[in-house]
Amino acid sequence: MGILSSLPHRCLVVPKTKVEGRHGVEMVDGDPIEVPCFVQAVSAEELESEGLQVATAYRVFATSWPGGPYSTVIYEGDSGQWPGRRWSQVGEARRFGHSSRTSHYSVIISAKDAEAK
């Protein structure tokens, strides 16, 4: 798969870790991990089929994925148009591992904050 051999985008994945605290189990941010990836817009029809309401969402393709369903993803856009923009990982990462050459993860991310215009 050609795109997987030279992934053009970068994102930071901030995984969550369960920590036993004074008030029970808490989800705490782990260390950010840089992930080479390919990011593409998700259409409203795809969102509906995934059970999501219309929102700003993208699909991320990567050869490895350290995050889980509660992870935060920092993706600033392919040309830096969203400095510091934070996204939520929606659900679990889907792994496609039919062969070592085409093995990859597919993750949906949704904007955490709307941009005021």
PDB file of C-alpha atoms in Angstrom:
ATOM      1  CA  MET A   1       0.000   0.000   0.000  1.00  0.00           C
ATOM      2  CA  GLY A   2       1.864   3.086  -1.250  1.00  0.00           C
ATOM      3  CA  ILE A   3       0.569   5.673   1.215  1.00  0.00           C
ATOM      4  CA  LEU A   4       1.707   3.574   4.185  1.00  0.00           C
ATOM      5  CA  SER A   5       5.325   3.649   3.016  1.00  0.00           C
ATOM      6  CA  SER A   6       5.585   7.456   3.264  1.00  0.00           C
ATOM      7  CA  LEU A   7       3.012   8.844   5.669  1.00  0.00           C
ATOM      8  CA  PRO A   8       2.748  12.615   5.064  1.00  0.00           C
ATOM      9  CA  HIS A   9       1.133  13.795   8.333  1.00  0.00           C
ATOM     10  CA  ARG A  10       2.060  13.756  12.027  1.00  0.00           C
ATOM     11  CA  CYS A  11      -0.143  13.761  15.095  1.00  0.00           C
ATOM     12  CA  LEU A  12       0.452  13.470  18.822  1.00  0.00           C
ATOM     13  CA  VAL A  13      -1.533  10.786  20.618  1.00  0.00           C
ATOM     14  CA  VAL A  14      -2.084  11.304  24.345  1.00  0.00           C
ATOM     15  CA  PRO A  15      -3.187   7.914  25.709  1.00  0.00           C
ATOM     16  CA  LYS A  16      -5.169   7.652  28.940  1.00  0.00           C
ATOM     17  CA  THR A  17      -4.034   5.445  31.796  1.00  0.00           C
ATOM     18  CA  LYS A  18      -6.203   4.111  34.635  1.00  0.00           C
ATOM     19  CA  VAL A  19      -4.881   5.240  38.019  1.00  0.00           C
ATOM     20  CA  GLU A  20      -6.308   4.275  41.393  1.00  0.00           C
ATOM     21  CA  GLY A  21      -6.822   7.535  43.269  1.00  0.00           C
ATOM     22  CA  ARG A  22      -8.336   8.645  46.547  1.00  0.00           C
ATOM     23  CA  HIS A  23     -11.760   8.832  44.906  1.00  0.00           C
ATOM     24  CA  GLY A  24     -11.588   5.636  42.864  1.00  0.00           C
ATOM     25  CA  VAL A  25     -10.247   4.973  39.393  1.00  0.00           C
ATOM     26  CA  GLU A  26      -9.284   8.031  37.369  1.00  0.00           C
ATOM     27  CA  MET A  27      -8.233   8.342  33.741  1.00  0.00           C
ATOM     28  CA  VAL A  28      -4.946  10.269  33.596  1.00  0.00           C
ATOM     29  CA  ASP A  29      -3.136  11.571  30.517  1.00  0.00           C
ATOM     30  CA  GLY A  30      -0.023   9.634  29.583  1.00  0.00           C
ATOM     31  CA  ASP A  31       2.975  10.996  27.719  1.00  0.00           C
ATOM     32  CA  PRO A  32       2.259  12.227  24.168  1.00  0.00           C
ATOM     33  CA  ILE A  33       3.503   9.921  21.403  1.00  0.00           C
ATOM     34  CA  GLU A  34       4.202  11.221  17.902  1.00  0.00           C
ATOM     35  CA  VAL A  35       2.600   9.061  15.215  1.00  0.00           C
ATOM     36  CA  PRO A  36       3.286   9.312  11.465  1.00  0.00           C
ATOM     37  CA  CYS A  37      -0.081   9.044   9.736  1.00  0.00           C
ATOM     38  CA  PHE A  38      -2.342   9.897   6.813  1.00  0.00           C
ATOM     39  CA  VAL A  39      -5.427  11.962   7.671  1.00  0.00           C
ATOM     40  CA  GLN A  40      -8.511  12.350   5.488  1.00  0.00           C
ATOM     41  CA  ALA A  41     -11.900  13.971   5.990  1.00  0.00           C
ATOM     42  CA  VAL A  42     -14.834  11.746   6.860  1.00  0.00           C
ATOM     43  CA  SER A  43     -18.060  12.419   4.978  1.00  0.00           C
ATOM     44  CA  ALA A  44     -21.357  12.983   6.785  1.00  0.00           C
ATOM     45  CA  GLU A  45     -22.633   9.683   5.321  1.00  0.00           C
ATOM     46  CA  GLU A  46     -19.691   7.789   6.822  1.00  0.00           C
ATOM     47  CA  LEU A  47     -20.299   9.463  10.176  1.00  0.00           C
ATOM     48  CA  GLU A  48     -23.945   8.401  10.119  1.00  0.00           C
ATOM     49  CA  SER A  49     -22.998   4.797   9.324  1.00  0.00           C
ATOM     50  CA  GLU A  50     -20.611   4.883  12.313  1.00  0.00           C
ATOM     51  CA  GLY A  51     -23.504   6.070  14.504  1.00  0.00           C
ATOM     52  CA  LEU A  52     -22.151   9.597  14.965  1.00  0.00           C
ATOM     53  CA  GLN A  53     -23.901  12.889  14.554  1.00  0.00           C
ATOM     54  CA  VAL A  54     -22.583  15.393  12.060  1.00  0.00           C
ATOM     55  CA  ALA A  55     -19.384  16.861  13.488  1.00  0.00           C
ATOM     56  CA  THR A  56     -15.914  17.769  12.350  1.00  0.00           C
ATOM     57  CA  ALA A  57     -14.330  14.350  11.994  1.00  0.00           C
ATOM     58  CA  TYR A  58     -11.349  12.807  10.253  1.00  0.00           C
ATOM     59  CA  ARG A  59     -10.083   9.288   9.671  1.00  0.00           C
ATOM     60  CA  VAL A  60      -6.457   8.620  10.601  1.00  0.00           C
ATOM     61  CA  PHE A  61      -4.465   5.793   9.000  1.00  0.00           C
ATOM     62  CA  ALA A  62      -1.256   4.709  10.740  1.00  0.00           C
ATOM     63  CA  THR A  63       0.980   1.653  10.878  1.00  0.00           C
ATOM     64  CA  SER A  64       0.873   1.693  14.696  1.00  0.00           C
ATOM     65  CA  TRP A  65      -1.554   3.279  17.148  1.00  0.00           C
ATOM     66  CA  PRO A  66      -0.792   3.752  20.861  1.00  0.00           C
ATOM     67  CA  GLY A  67      -4.167   5.247  21.806  1.00  0.00           C
ATOM     68  CA  GLY A  68      -7.434   3.880  23.068  1.00  0.00           C
ATOM     69  CA  PRO A  69     -11.059   5.021  23.117  1.00  0.00           C
ATOM     70  CA  TYR A  70     -10.385   7.837  25.606  1.00  0.00           C
ATOM     71  CA  SER A  71      -7.248   9.195  23.963  1.00  0.00           C
ATOM     72  CA  THR A  72      -6.733  12.772  22.913  1.00  0.00           C
ATOM     73  CA  VAL A  73      -5.167  13.414  19.517  1.00  0.00           C
ATOM     74  CA  ILE A  74      -3.391  16.666  18.721  1.00  0.00           C
ATOM     75  CA  TYR A  75      -3.517  17.249  14.969  1.00  0.00           C
ATOM     76  CA  GLU A  76      -2.829  20.692  13.592  1.00  0.00           C
ATOM     77  CA  GLY A  77      -3.808  20.006   9.988  1.00  0.00           C
ATOM     78  CA  ASP A  78      -1.688  19.124   6.981  1.00  0.00           C
ATOM     79  CA  SER A  79      -0.498  22.731   6.627  1.00  0.00           C
ATOM     80  CA  GLY A  80      -0.766  23.827  10.274  1.00  0.00           C
ATOM     81  CA  GLN A  81      -4.148  25.515   9.869  1.00  0.00           C
ATOM     82  CA  TRP A  82      -5.313  24.391  13.342  1.00  0.00           C
ATOM     83  CA  PRO A  83      -2.481  25.176  15.771  1.00  0.00           C
ATOM     84  CA  GLY A  84      -2.899  23.155  18.979  1.00  0.00           C
ATOM     85  CA  ARG A  85      -6.281  21.702  17.924  1.00  0.00           C
ATOM     86  CA  ARG A  86      -7.335  18.758  20.080  1.00  0.00           C
ATOM     87  CA  TRP A  87      -9.439  15.833  18.917  1.00  0.00           C
ATOM     88  CA  SER A  88     -11.071  12.892  20.691  1.00  0.00           C
ATOM     89  CA  GLN A  89     -10.563   9.353  19.491  1.00  0.00           C
ATOM     90  CA  VAL A  90     -13.992   7.902  18.730  1.00  0.00           C
ATOM     91  CA  GLY A  91     -14.216   4.233  19.730  1.00  0.00           C
ATOM     92  CA  GLU A  92     -11.438   1.712  19.357  1.00  0.00           C
ATOM     93  CA  ALA A  93      -8.841   1.718  16.628  1.00  0.00           C
ATOM     94  CA  ARG A  94      -9.656  -0.748  13.834  1.00  0.00           C
ATOM     95  CA  ARG A  95      -6.707  -2.945  12.888  1.00  0.00           C
ATOM     96  CA  PHE A  96      -6.309  -4.315   9.409  1.00  0.00           C
ATOM     97  CA  GLY A  97      -3.599  -6.963   9.412  1.00  0.00           C
ATOM     98  CA  HIS A  98      -4.116  -9.095   6.325  1.00  0.00           C
ATOM     99  CA  SER A  99      -0.454  -8.902   5.375  1.00  0.00           C
ATOM    100  CA  SER A 100       2.688  -7.313   6.774  1.00  0.00           C
ATOM    101  CA  ARG A 101       2.841  -4.901   3.811  1.00  0.00           C
ATOM    102  CA  THR A 102      -0.683  -3.569   4.231  1.00  0.00           C
ATOM    103  CA  SER A 103      -1.147  -3.883   8.001  1.00  0.00           C
ATOM    104  CA  HIS A 104      -2.496  -0.619   9.438  1.00  0.00           C
ATOM    105  CA  TYR A 105      -4.862   1.018  11.902  1.00  0.00           C
ATOM    106  CA  SER A 106      -7.867   3.184  11.102  1.00  0.00           C
ATOM    107  CA  VAL A 107      -9.079   5.632  13.739  1.00  0.00           C
ATOM    108  CA  ILE A 108     -11.882   8.208  13.715  1.00  0.00           C
ATOM    109  CA  ILE A 109     -11.115  11.487  15.482  1.00  0.00           C
ATOM    110  CA  SER A 110     -13.700  14.143  16.284  1.00  0.00           C
ATOM    111  CA  ALA A 111     -13.047  17.806  17.121  1.00  0.00           C
ATOM    112  CA  LYS A 112     -13.167  18.564  20.852  1.00  0.00           C
ATOM    113  CA  ASP A 113     -13.744  22.256  20.351  1.00  0.00           C
ATOM    114  CA  ALA A 114     -15.465  24.231  17.654  1.00  0.00           C
ATOM    115  CA  GLU A 115     -13.594  27.075  16.063  1.00  0.00           C
ATOM    116  CA  ALA A 116     -15.338  30.437  16.480  1.00  0.00           C
ATOM    117  CA  LYS A 117     -15.639  32.457  13.255  1.00  0.00           C
TER     118      LYS A 117
END
